[in-house]
Amino acid sequence: MSLDGAFLHIVTNELQPLVGARVDKVYQPSREEIVLSLCTFRDGGKKIVLSANSVSARLNLTEANFENPQQPPMFCMLLRKHLSSGKLMAIRQDGLERIVALDFECTNEIGDIVTNTLIAEIMGRHSNIILVRDGRVIDSIKRITDDISSVRRVLPGIQYEAPPRQDRLCLLECTPEQVLEAVNDIPERLCKKLTSVLEGVSPILTREIAWYSAKDVDIACNALTDSAKDRLKFILNRIKSALSGGECDFTVVSELGGKKKDFCFINIEQYSTAMLVTHCDSANALLDGFFASQDRSERTKQRAHDLLKLLMNSYERVSRKLELQLA
């Protein structure tokens, strides 16, 4: 159910009309979540939510209303300082990597025009939201020290280094024939091989490709018939067209009981009648609806945890005072 680079590419395409908007307000409703309220001339106010939560990491337009803490966290106040009234100049994604950069034209403390970049790294438990200027980290919603990762640090003042891009085929650039050549005659499941060969694709997408090609999600690469290979090239061309601005079918897959399980930007047929399938009007609307209830539950858990911690600290403090008085 993680957001893959291909779906994120379509999300960023839908966000392009926001270029030119100005930052009106910045909120941080939870520990790993930022909401940017943007003011546009054509559509009025729009909100973008950026989440670095390990389960619901994403970036999308939202219609949700958020309950914000009375005292804004430090990272929120830092973003307000550096982004308030800034003009959104670009929304960038490198290939189909799960990293999106929002470039803002802002005014610094002495009145000079500078470019501040808010980077959303949508990578499961490694997700992060990082503010960068001139290639250096100003701060991030998660500080990554040597104790957390020996591979890549994210700390104020150091040079920002993007996670290394893996050597995979990008559907925006490669041809279906190149993909077929990469998987041809290999005794491995097609869906699994596609996940390792292609950049930014999720398991549900590669399984659907296998299902469309051979009506079998477990088909091996070396078991593909000539007809299946033709169907494989056809579905890859359809996906490439969707990524380039063509027609999409935004689909949510749910259990029969109603619990949402996964989503994709093409129609999903691999589950037959074992799952319910519903459709949305846009990629941003799909993500907003898919994660809404999940986010409310997560925020409730966080507040319950913070309240319990506060109560335990108060209990320990009162207990120590009583012990001193009775001693």
XYZ file of C-alpha atoms in Angstrom:
327
model
C 0.000 0.000 0.000
C 3.053 2.258 -0.189
C 3.045 5.168 -2.629
C 5.289 4.284 -5.563
C 7.266 6.637 -7.793
C 4.966 6.117 -10.780
C 1.837 7.171 -8.866
C 3.801 10.040 -7.283
C 4.727 11.224 -10.795
C 1.038 11.557 -11.685
C 0.399 13.376 -8.385
C 3.135 15.912 -9.191
C 1.706 16.397 -12.695
C -1.657 17.262 -11.125
C 0.058 19.723 -8.772
C 1.771 21.707 -11.564
C -1.068 24.305 -11.814
C -0.105 25.394 -8.289
C 3.226 26.778 -9.544
C 3.049 30.518 -8.929
C 0.988 30.194 -5.741
C 2.219 31.760 -2.504
C 2.549 30.170 0.922
C -0.181 31.528 3.158
C 0.156 29.344 6.252
C 2.200 26.398 7.499
C 0.902 23.842 10.015
C 2.291 20.735 11.671
C -0.740 18.794 12.953
C 1.343 15.772 14.016
C 4.939 14.793 14.635
C 5.649 13.689 11.041
C 3.156 15.739 9.032
C 3.268 19.203 7.433
C 0.389 21.099 5.798
C 1.110 23.990 3.428
C -1.768 26.363 2.759
C -1.223 28.023 -0.624
C -3.005 31.036 -2.074
C -3.651 30.964 -5.832
C -5.213 33.621 -8.044
C -7.398 31.187 -9.986
C -8.602 28.669 -7.381
C -8.258 30.488 -4.064
C -6.755 28.481 -1.227
C -5.276 24.990 -1.676
C -3.641 22.737 0.903
C -0.786 20.297 0.337
C -0.080 17.674 2.963
C 3.412 16.196 3.265
C 3.743 13.140 5.494
C 6.896 11.340 6.615
C 4.936 8.727 8.543
C 6.276 5.233 7.874
C 2.795 3.879 7.067
C 1.182 6.834 5.275
C 4.130 8.741 3.750
C 2.908 10.870 0.858
C 2.490 14.288 -0.755
C -0.887 15.373 -2.126
C -3.610 17.995 -2.230
C -6.026 17.632 0.655
C -9.528 18.762 1.558
C -9.204 17.477 5.125
C -9.408 19.724 8.183
C -6.599 19.283 10.681
C -6.552 19.892 14.412
C -3.306 21.694 15.122
C -1.443 21.841 18.463
C -1.737 25.066 20.479
C 2.050 25.422 20.468
C 3.535 24.804 16.994
C 6.565 22.458 16.973
C 10.044 23.852 16.289
C 10.196 22.539 12.703
C 6.846 24.178 11.940
C 8.070 27.539 13.234
C 11.258 27.145 11.166
C 9.205 26.517 8.020
C 7.040 29.552 8.765
C 10.180 31.662 9.070
C 11.685 30.494 5.774
C 8.612 29.817 3.597
C 5.900 32.297 4.636
C 4.796 34.399 1.611
C 7.217 32.424 -0.563
C 6.278 31.828 -4.187
C 6.161 28.232 -5.437
C 8.452 28.215 -8.484
C 8.717 24.519 -9.374
C 7.648 21.008 -8.403
C 10.354 18.520 -9.390
C 10.801 14.744 -9.399
C 13.922 12.904 -10.588
C 12.635 10.198 -12.935
C 10.287 7.951 -10.987
C 12.171 8.226 -7.714
C 9.996 8.734 -4.627
C 11.479 12.162 -3.979
C 9.686 15.431 -4.785
C 11.235 18.894 -4.412
C 9.154 22.065 -4.006
C 11.173 25.188 -4.883
C 10.051 28.447 -3.250
C 11.278 31.960 -4.054
C 11.569 33.675 -0.664
C 13.062 36.729 0.983
C 15.720 36.135 3.646
C 16.414 38.112 6.837
C 18.283 40.912 5.027
C 15.831 41.226 2.155
C 17.668 39.201 -0.495
C 15.751 36.853 -2.826
C 16.689 33.217 -2.135
C 15.408 29.795 -3.188
C 14.341 27.492 -0.373
C 13.547 23.921 -1.339
C 11.248 21.654 0.646
C 12.070 18.040 -0.198
C 9.647 15.188 0.488
C 11.354 11.794 0.554
C 8.567 9.201 0.369
C 10.428 6.037 1.357
C 8.481 4.100 3.995
C 10.195 4.160 7.384
C 13.032 6.203 5.849
C 10.648 8.991 4.791
C 11.618 12.543 5.643
C 10.762 16.201 4.971
C 13.857 18.361 4.522
C 14.306 22.110 4.055
C 17.342 22.973 1.898
C 18.978 26.190 0.712
C 21.977 26.384 -1.634
C 22.482 22.647 -1.309
C 22.700 22.687 2.491
C 20.192 21.344 4.986
C 18.483 24.025 7.081
C 16.606 21.368 9.092
C 14.396 18.302 8.685
C 11.355 16.803 10.361
C 13.572 13.803 11.243
C 17.226 14.391 12.046
C 19.341 11.433 10.920
C 22.543 11.077 12.939
C 25.382 8.551 12.652
C 23.684 6.504 15.369
C 20.583 6.132 13.171
C 22.283 5.654 9.795
C 25.933 5.163 8.943
C 25.166 5.614 5.240
C 23.485 9.035 5.062
C 23.177 11.805 7.623
C 20.521 14.534 7.530
C 21.464 17.319 9.946
C 21.326 21.147 9.918
C 24.263 22.752 8.132
C 25.535 19.721 6.209
C 25.425 19.240 2.446
C 22.191 17.642 1.261
C 22.750 14.397 -0.598
C 19.805 12.676 -2.231
C 19.543 8.909 -1.794
C 21.464 7.272 -4.667
C 19.294 6.525 -7.686
C 19.241 2.803 -8.417
C 20.238 1.435 -11.811
C 16.810 0.510 -13.135
C 14.818 1.152 -16.277
C 12.573 4.225 -16.108
C 9.213 3.820 -17.840
C 9.347 7.496 -18.854
C 12.447 6.862 -20.951
C 12.722 3.175 -21.891
C 10.777 1.217 -24.519
C 8.626 -1.891 -23.910
C 11.157 -3.843 -25.964
C 13.925 -2.922 -23.494
C 11.782 -4.135 -20.593
C 11.012 -7.392 -22.409
C 14.703 -7.923 -23.107
C 15.496 -7.412 -19.397
C 13.026 -10.117 -18.268
C 13.195 -12.509 -21.217
C 13.842 -16.217 -20.538
C 14.446 -15.758 -16.790
C 13.051 -18.473 -14.453
C 11.577 -15.941 -12.036
C 8.050 -14.630 -11.504
C 7.385 -11.813 -13.948
C 5.889 -9.519 -11.295
C 8.910 -9.925 -9.008
C 11.399 -9.414 -11.824
C 9.615 -6.276 -13.017
C 9.860 -4.815 -9.510
C 13.649 -5.233 -9.595
C 14.041 -4.111 -13.230
C 11.758 -1.043 -13.291
C 12.132 2.166 -11.308
C 9.289 3.365 -9.096
C 6.758 0.544 -9.543
C 4.768 -1.089 -6.742
C 3.888 -4.792 -6.354
C 0.216 -4.185 -7.205
C 1.219 -2.570 -10.510
C 3.650 -5.331 -11.516
C 1.116 -8.017 -10.565
C -1.484 -6.290 -12.725
C 0.996 -6.205 -15.622
C 1.539 -9.962 -15.201
C -2.232 -10.560 -14.972
C -2.927 -8.546 -18.114
C -0.126 -10.315 -19.996
C -0.942 -13.931 -19.113
C -4.001 -13.910 -16.784
C -1.642 -15.278 -14.104
C 0.048 -13.102 -11.464
C 2.575 -15.896 -10.803
C 3.631 -16.451 -14.430
C 7.385 -16.967 -14.844
C 9.294 -14.800 -17.313
C 10.467 -17.822 -19.300
C 6.878 -19.113 -19.566
C 5.596 -16.118 -21.530
C 4.160 -17.019 -24.913
C 4.498 -14.766 -27.951
C 0.926 -13.590 -27.364
C 1.687 -12.815 -23.716
C 4.782 -10.866 -24.755
C 2.684 -8.776 -27.148
C 0.181 -8.082 -24.372
C 3.062 -7.177 -22.042
C 4.350 -4.596 -24.509
C 0.818 -3.239 -24.964
C 0.194 -2.716 -21.228
C 3.653 -1.134 -20.800
C 2.810 1.349 -23.566
C -0.514 2.131 -21.840
C 1.267 2.761 -18.529
C 3.877 4.951 -20.230
C 1.070 6.967 -21.830
C -0.647 7.403 -18.437
C 2.610 8.642 -16.900
C 3.024 11.134 -19.748
C -0.360 12.755 -19.136
C -2.632 10.231 -20.834
C -5.779 8.603 -19.495
C -5.622 7.044 -15.999
C -8.079 4.940 -14.034
C -7.509 5.766 -10.368
C -8.500 2.608 -8.532
C -8.825 1.697 -4.853
C -8.875 -1.970 -3.832
C -10.754 -2.834 -0.624
C -11.528 -5.976 1.306
C -15.125 -7.222 1.131
C -15.594 -5.788 4.630
C -14.692 -2.321 3.339
C -11.119 -1.923 4.635
C -8.962 -0.191 2.017
C -5.910 -2.238 1.050
C -4.169 -0.730 -1.987
C -4.442 1.649 -4.929
C -3.163 2.175 -8.461
C -3.546 4.485 -11.470
C -4.771 1.714 -13.802
C -7.797 -0.532 -13.417
C -7.144 -3.563 -11.185
C -8.570 -6.907 -12.304
C -6.158 -9.411 -10.682
C -8.375 -10.044 -7.614
C -11.536 -10.890 -9.583
C -14.391 -11.026 -6.992
C -12.110 -11.433 -3.944
C -11.802 -7.640 -3.514
C -13.975 -4.580 -4.024
C -12.825 -2.024 -6.583
C -13.801 1.657 -6.548
C -12.614 4.563 -8.690
C -11.630 8.194 -8.058
C -11.482 11.301 -10.226
C -7.820 12.134 -9.603
C -4.612 10.866 -8.030
C -4.718 13.550 -5.306
C -8.359 12.809 -4.433
C -7.542 9.098 -4.196
C -4.653 9.632 -1.751
C -6.649 12.111 0.315
C -9.521 9.665 0.747
C -7.344 6.568 1.135
C -5.263 7.920 4.022
C -7.853 10.172 5.746
C -9.205 7.656 8.276
C -5.770 6.138 8.768
C -4.275 9.531 9.604
C -7.038 10.313 12.118
C -6.333 7.020 13.864
C -2.585 7.674 13.865
C -2.987 11.187 15.286
C -5.296 9.853 18.029
C -2.670 7.244 18.968
C 0.060 9.899 19.072
C -1.992 12.182 21.308
C -2.903 9.281 23.591
C 0.775 8.366 23.859
C 1.777 11.992 24.581
C -0.994 12.308 27.210
C 0.052 9.052 28.896
C 3.661 10.244 28.975
C 2.567 13.550 30.534
C 0.492 11.750 33.179
C 3.335 9.351 34.024
C 5.796 12.242 34.400
C 3.345 14.096 36.646
C 2.730 10.948 38.716
C 6.460 10.359 39.207
C 7.042 13.988 40.173
C 4.209 13.962 42.747
C 5.403 10.588 44.107
C 8.916 11.950 44.674
C 7.530 15.003 46.494
C 5.415 12.791 48.766
C 8.403 10.579 49.558
C 10.448 13.633 50.533
C 7.651 14.972 52.756
C 7.183 11.632 54.545
C 10.917 11.036 54.997
